[in-house]
CSV table of C-alpha atoms in Angstrom, one decimal:
chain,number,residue,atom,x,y,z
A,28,UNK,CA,-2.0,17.2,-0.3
A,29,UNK,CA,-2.2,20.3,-2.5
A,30,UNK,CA,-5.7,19.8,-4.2
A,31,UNK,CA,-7.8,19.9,-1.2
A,32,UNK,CA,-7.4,21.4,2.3
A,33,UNK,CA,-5.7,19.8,5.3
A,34,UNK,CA,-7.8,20.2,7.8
A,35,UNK,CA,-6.5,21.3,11.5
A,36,UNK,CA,-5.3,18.3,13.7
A,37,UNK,CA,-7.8,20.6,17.0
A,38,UNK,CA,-10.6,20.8,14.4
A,39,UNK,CA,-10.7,17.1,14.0
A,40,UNK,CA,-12.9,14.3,15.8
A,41,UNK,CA,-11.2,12.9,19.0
A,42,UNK,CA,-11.0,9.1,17.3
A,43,UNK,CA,-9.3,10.8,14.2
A,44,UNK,CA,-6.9,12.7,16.3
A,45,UNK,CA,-6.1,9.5,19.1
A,46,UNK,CA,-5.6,7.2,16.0
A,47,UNK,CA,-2.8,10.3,14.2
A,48,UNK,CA,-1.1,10.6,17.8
A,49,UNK,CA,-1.2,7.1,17.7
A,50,UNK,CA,0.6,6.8,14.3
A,51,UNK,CA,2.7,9.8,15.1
A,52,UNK,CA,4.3,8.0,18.7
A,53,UNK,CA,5.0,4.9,16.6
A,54,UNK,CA,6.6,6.4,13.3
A,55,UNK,CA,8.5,9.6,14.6
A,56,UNK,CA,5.8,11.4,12.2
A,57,UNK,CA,2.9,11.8,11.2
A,58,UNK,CA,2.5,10.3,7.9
A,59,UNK,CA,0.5,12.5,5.2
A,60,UNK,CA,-1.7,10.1,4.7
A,61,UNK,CA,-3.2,10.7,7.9
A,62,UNK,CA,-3.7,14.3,7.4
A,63,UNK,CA,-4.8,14.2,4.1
A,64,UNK,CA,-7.1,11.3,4.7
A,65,UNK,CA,-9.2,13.3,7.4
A,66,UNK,CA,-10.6,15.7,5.0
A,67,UNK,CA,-13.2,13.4,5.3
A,68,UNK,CA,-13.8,11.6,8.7
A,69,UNK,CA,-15.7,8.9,7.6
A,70,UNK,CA,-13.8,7.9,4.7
A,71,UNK,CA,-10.8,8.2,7.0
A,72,UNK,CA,-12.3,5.5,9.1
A,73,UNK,CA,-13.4,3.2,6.9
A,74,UNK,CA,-10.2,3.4,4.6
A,75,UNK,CA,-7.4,2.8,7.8
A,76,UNK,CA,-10.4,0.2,9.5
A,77,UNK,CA,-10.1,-1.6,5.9
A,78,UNK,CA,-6.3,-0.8,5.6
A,79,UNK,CA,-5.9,-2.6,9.4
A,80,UNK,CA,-7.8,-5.7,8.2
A,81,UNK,CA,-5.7,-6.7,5.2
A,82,UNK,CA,-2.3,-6.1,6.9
A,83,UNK,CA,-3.7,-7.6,10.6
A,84,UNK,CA,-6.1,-10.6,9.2
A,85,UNK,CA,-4.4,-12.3,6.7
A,86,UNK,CA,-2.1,-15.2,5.5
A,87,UNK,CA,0.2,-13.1,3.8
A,88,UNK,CA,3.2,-12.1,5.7
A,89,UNK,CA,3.8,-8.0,5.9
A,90,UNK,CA,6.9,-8.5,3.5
A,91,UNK,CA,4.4,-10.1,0.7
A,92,UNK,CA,1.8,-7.3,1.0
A,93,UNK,CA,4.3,-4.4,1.1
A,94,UNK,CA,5.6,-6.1,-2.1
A,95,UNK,CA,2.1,-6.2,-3.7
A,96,UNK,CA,1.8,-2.4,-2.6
A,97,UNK,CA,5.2,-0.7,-4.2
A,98,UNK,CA,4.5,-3.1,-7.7
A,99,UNK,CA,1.3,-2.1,-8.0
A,100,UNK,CA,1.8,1.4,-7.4
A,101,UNK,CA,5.1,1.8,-9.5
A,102,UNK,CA,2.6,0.3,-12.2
A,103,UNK,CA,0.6,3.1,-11.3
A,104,UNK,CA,3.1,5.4,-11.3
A,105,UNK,CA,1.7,6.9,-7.6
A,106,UNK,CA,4.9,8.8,-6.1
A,107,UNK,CA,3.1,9.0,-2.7
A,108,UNK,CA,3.0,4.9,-2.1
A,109,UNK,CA,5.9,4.2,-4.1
A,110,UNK,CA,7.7,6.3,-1.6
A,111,UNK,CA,6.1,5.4,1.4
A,112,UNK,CA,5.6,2.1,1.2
A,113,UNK,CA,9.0,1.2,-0.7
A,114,UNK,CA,10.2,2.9,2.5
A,115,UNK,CA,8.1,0.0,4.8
A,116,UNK,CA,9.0,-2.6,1.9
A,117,UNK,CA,12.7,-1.9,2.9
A,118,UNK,CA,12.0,-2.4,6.2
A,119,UNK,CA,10.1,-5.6,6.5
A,120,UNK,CA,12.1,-7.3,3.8
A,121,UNK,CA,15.6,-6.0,5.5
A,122,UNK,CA,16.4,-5.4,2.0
A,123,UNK,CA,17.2,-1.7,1.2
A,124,UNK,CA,17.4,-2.5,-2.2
A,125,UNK,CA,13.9,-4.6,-2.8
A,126,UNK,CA,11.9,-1.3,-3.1
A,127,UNK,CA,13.8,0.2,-5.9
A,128,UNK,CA,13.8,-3.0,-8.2
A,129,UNK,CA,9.9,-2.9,-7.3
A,130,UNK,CA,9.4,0.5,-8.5
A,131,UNK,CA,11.5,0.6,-11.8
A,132,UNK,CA,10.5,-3.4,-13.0
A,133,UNK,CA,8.9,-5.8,-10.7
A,134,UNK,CA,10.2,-8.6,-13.5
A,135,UNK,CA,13.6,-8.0,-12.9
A,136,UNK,CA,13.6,-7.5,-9.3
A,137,UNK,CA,15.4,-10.4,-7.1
A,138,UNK,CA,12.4,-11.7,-5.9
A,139,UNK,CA,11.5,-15.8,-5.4
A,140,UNK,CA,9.4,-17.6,-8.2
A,141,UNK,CA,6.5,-17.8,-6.3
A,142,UNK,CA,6.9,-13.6,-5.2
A,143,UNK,CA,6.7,-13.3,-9.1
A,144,UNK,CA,3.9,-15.6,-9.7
A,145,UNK,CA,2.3,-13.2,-7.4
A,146,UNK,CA,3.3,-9.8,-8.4
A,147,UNK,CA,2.4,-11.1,-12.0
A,148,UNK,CA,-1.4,-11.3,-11.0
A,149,UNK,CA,-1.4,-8.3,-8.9
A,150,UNK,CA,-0.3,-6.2,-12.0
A,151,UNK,CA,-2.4,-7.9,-14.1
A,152,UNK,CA,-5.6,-7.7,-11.5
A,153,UNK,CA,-4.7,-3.9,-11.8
A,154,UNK,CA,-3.8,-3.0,-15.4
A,155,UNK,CA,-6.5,-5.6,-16.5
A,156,UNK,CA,-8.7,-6.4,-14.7
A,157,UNK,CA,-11.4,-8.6,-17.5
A,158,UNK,CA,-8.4,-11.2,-18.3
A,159,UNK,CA,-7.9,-12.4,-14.6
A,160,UNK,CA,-9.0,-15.7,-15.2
A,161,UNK,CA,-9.3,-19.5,-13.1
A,162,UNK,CA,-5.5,-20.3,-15.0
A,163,UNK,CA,-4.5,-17.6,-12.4
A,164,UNK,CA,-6.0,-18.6,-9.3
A,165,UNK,CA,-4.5,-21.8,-10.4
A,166,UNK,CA,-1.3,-20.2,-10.8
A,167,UNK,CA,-1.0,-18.9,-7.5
A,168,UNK,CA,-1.9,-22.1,-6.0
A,169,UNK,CA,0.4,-24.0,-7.7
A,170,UNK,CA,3.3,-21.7,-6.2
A,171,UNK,CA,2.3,-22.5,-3.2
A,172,UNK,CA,0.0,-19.6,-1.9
A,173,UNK,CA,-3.4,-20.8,0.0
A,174,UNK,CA,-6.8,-19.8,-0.5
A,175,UNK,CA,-7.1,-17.2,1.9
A,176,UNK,CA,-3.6,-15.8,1.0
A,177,UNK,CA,-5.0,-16.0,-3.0
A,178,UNK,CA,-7.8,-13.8,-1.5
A,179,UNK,CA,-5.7,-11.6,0.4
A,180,UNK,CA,-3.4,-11.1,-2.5
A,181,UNK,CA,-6.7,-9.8,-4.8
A,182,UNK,CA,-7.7,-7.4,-1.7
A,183,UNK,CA,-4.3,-5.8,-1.4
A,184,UNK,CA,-4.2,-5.3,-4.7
A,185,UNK,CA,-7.7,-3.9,-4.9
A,186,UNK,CA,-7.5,-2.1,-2.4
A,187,UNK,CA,-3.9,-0.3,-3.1
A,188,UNK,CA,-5.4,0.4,-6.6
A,189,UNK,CA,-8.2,2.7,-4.8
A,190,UNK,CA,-5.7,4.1,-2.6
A,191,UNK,CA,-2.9,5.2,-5.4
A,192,UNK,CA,-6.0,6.7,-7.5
A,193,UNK,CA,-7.3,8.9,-4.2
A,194,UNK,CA,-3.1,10.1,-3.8
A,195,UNK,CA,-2.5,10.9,-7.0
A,196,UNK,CA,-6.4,12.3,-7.2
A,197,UNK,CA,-5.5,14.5,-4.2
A,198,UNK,CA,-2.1,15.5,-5.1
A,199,UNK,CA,-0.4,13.5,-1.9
A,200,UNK,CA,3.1,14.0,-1.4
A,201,UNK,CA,5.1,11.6,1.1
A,202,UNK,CA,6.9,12.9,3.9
A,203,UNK,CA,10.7,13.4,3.3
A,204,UNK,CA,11.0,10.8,6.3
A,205,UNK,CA,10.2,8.1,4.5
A,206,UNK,CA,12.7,8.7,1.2
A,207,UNK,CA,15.6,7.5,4.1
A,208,UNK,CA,14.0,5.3,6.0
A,209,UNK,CA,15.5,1.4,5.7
A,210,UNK,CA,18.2,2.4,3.7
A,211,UNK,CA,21.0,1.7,5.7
């Protein structure tokens, strides 16, 4: 982040730091998210505690939101999640190829009809927003996504719109880990 100040991993709160060593242990780094992120505790918490809910509680499987992530954010043209998450995209669709196509034109990636039904309204929920209409709900449902996952799919998006503004905002760069990772 080169707008604002990292702050010191000592200097932080013990919950900040436990939930960082936490990420650390399991990644093999600490993404800069986390860093950046604790600039200001309490948006740090609610941002990962709302970040956990949508990928932990929700009818969508981890492939679909990653998906929803890296199309929205090549949309919005955020390096910091198009790298990061195209890297977890990669991985949770064992498809080192997916990402890319996501990034460049979700239209023409080799996704399923239904994956493009939903990537359809998750661009258009976040380039604009006033024409989502019922016919799009209605959409969704009809290629075969649930109520819940319908509502899941809006809160990704949503929620993924917020945190590419905040990156690009902040100037976050993504670690050079995740430029390789699920690749090969």
């Amino acid at each position: 982040m080169t707008r604002f100040p990292v702050p010191d991993f000592a200097d932080l709160p013990e919950d900040l730091r436990e939930r960082i060593e936490d990420e650390t242990e399991r990644a093999g780094f600490t993404p800069n998210i986390f860093s950046a992120m604790a600039y200001k505790p309490s948006h740090f918490r609610a941002f990962f505690a709302y970040h956990d809910a949508l990928v932990d509680d929700t009818a969508l499987e981890r492939e679909e939101i990653e998906m929803i992530i890296v199309a929205v954010s090549g949309v919005n043209h955020c390096y910091y999640c198009n790298v990061a998450h195209g890297a977890l995209a990669r991985i949770y669709a064992d498809d080192p190829l997916l990402a890319d196509q996501l990034v460049a034109n979700y239209r023409t990636a080799d996704v399923n009809d239904a994956h493009r039904t939903m990537l359809d309204i998750a661009v258009k929920l976040t380039e604009r927003p006033t024409e989502v209409e019922e016919d799009d709900l209605e959409t969704l449902r009809a290629a075969g996504f649930s109520e819940e996952a319908i509502w899941d799919i809006a809160a990704v998006t949503s929620f993924f719109n917020l945190s590419n503004r905040m990156a690009m905002f902040a100037d976050m760069r993504p670690n050079d880990e995740f430029h390789a990772l699920g690749r090969e």
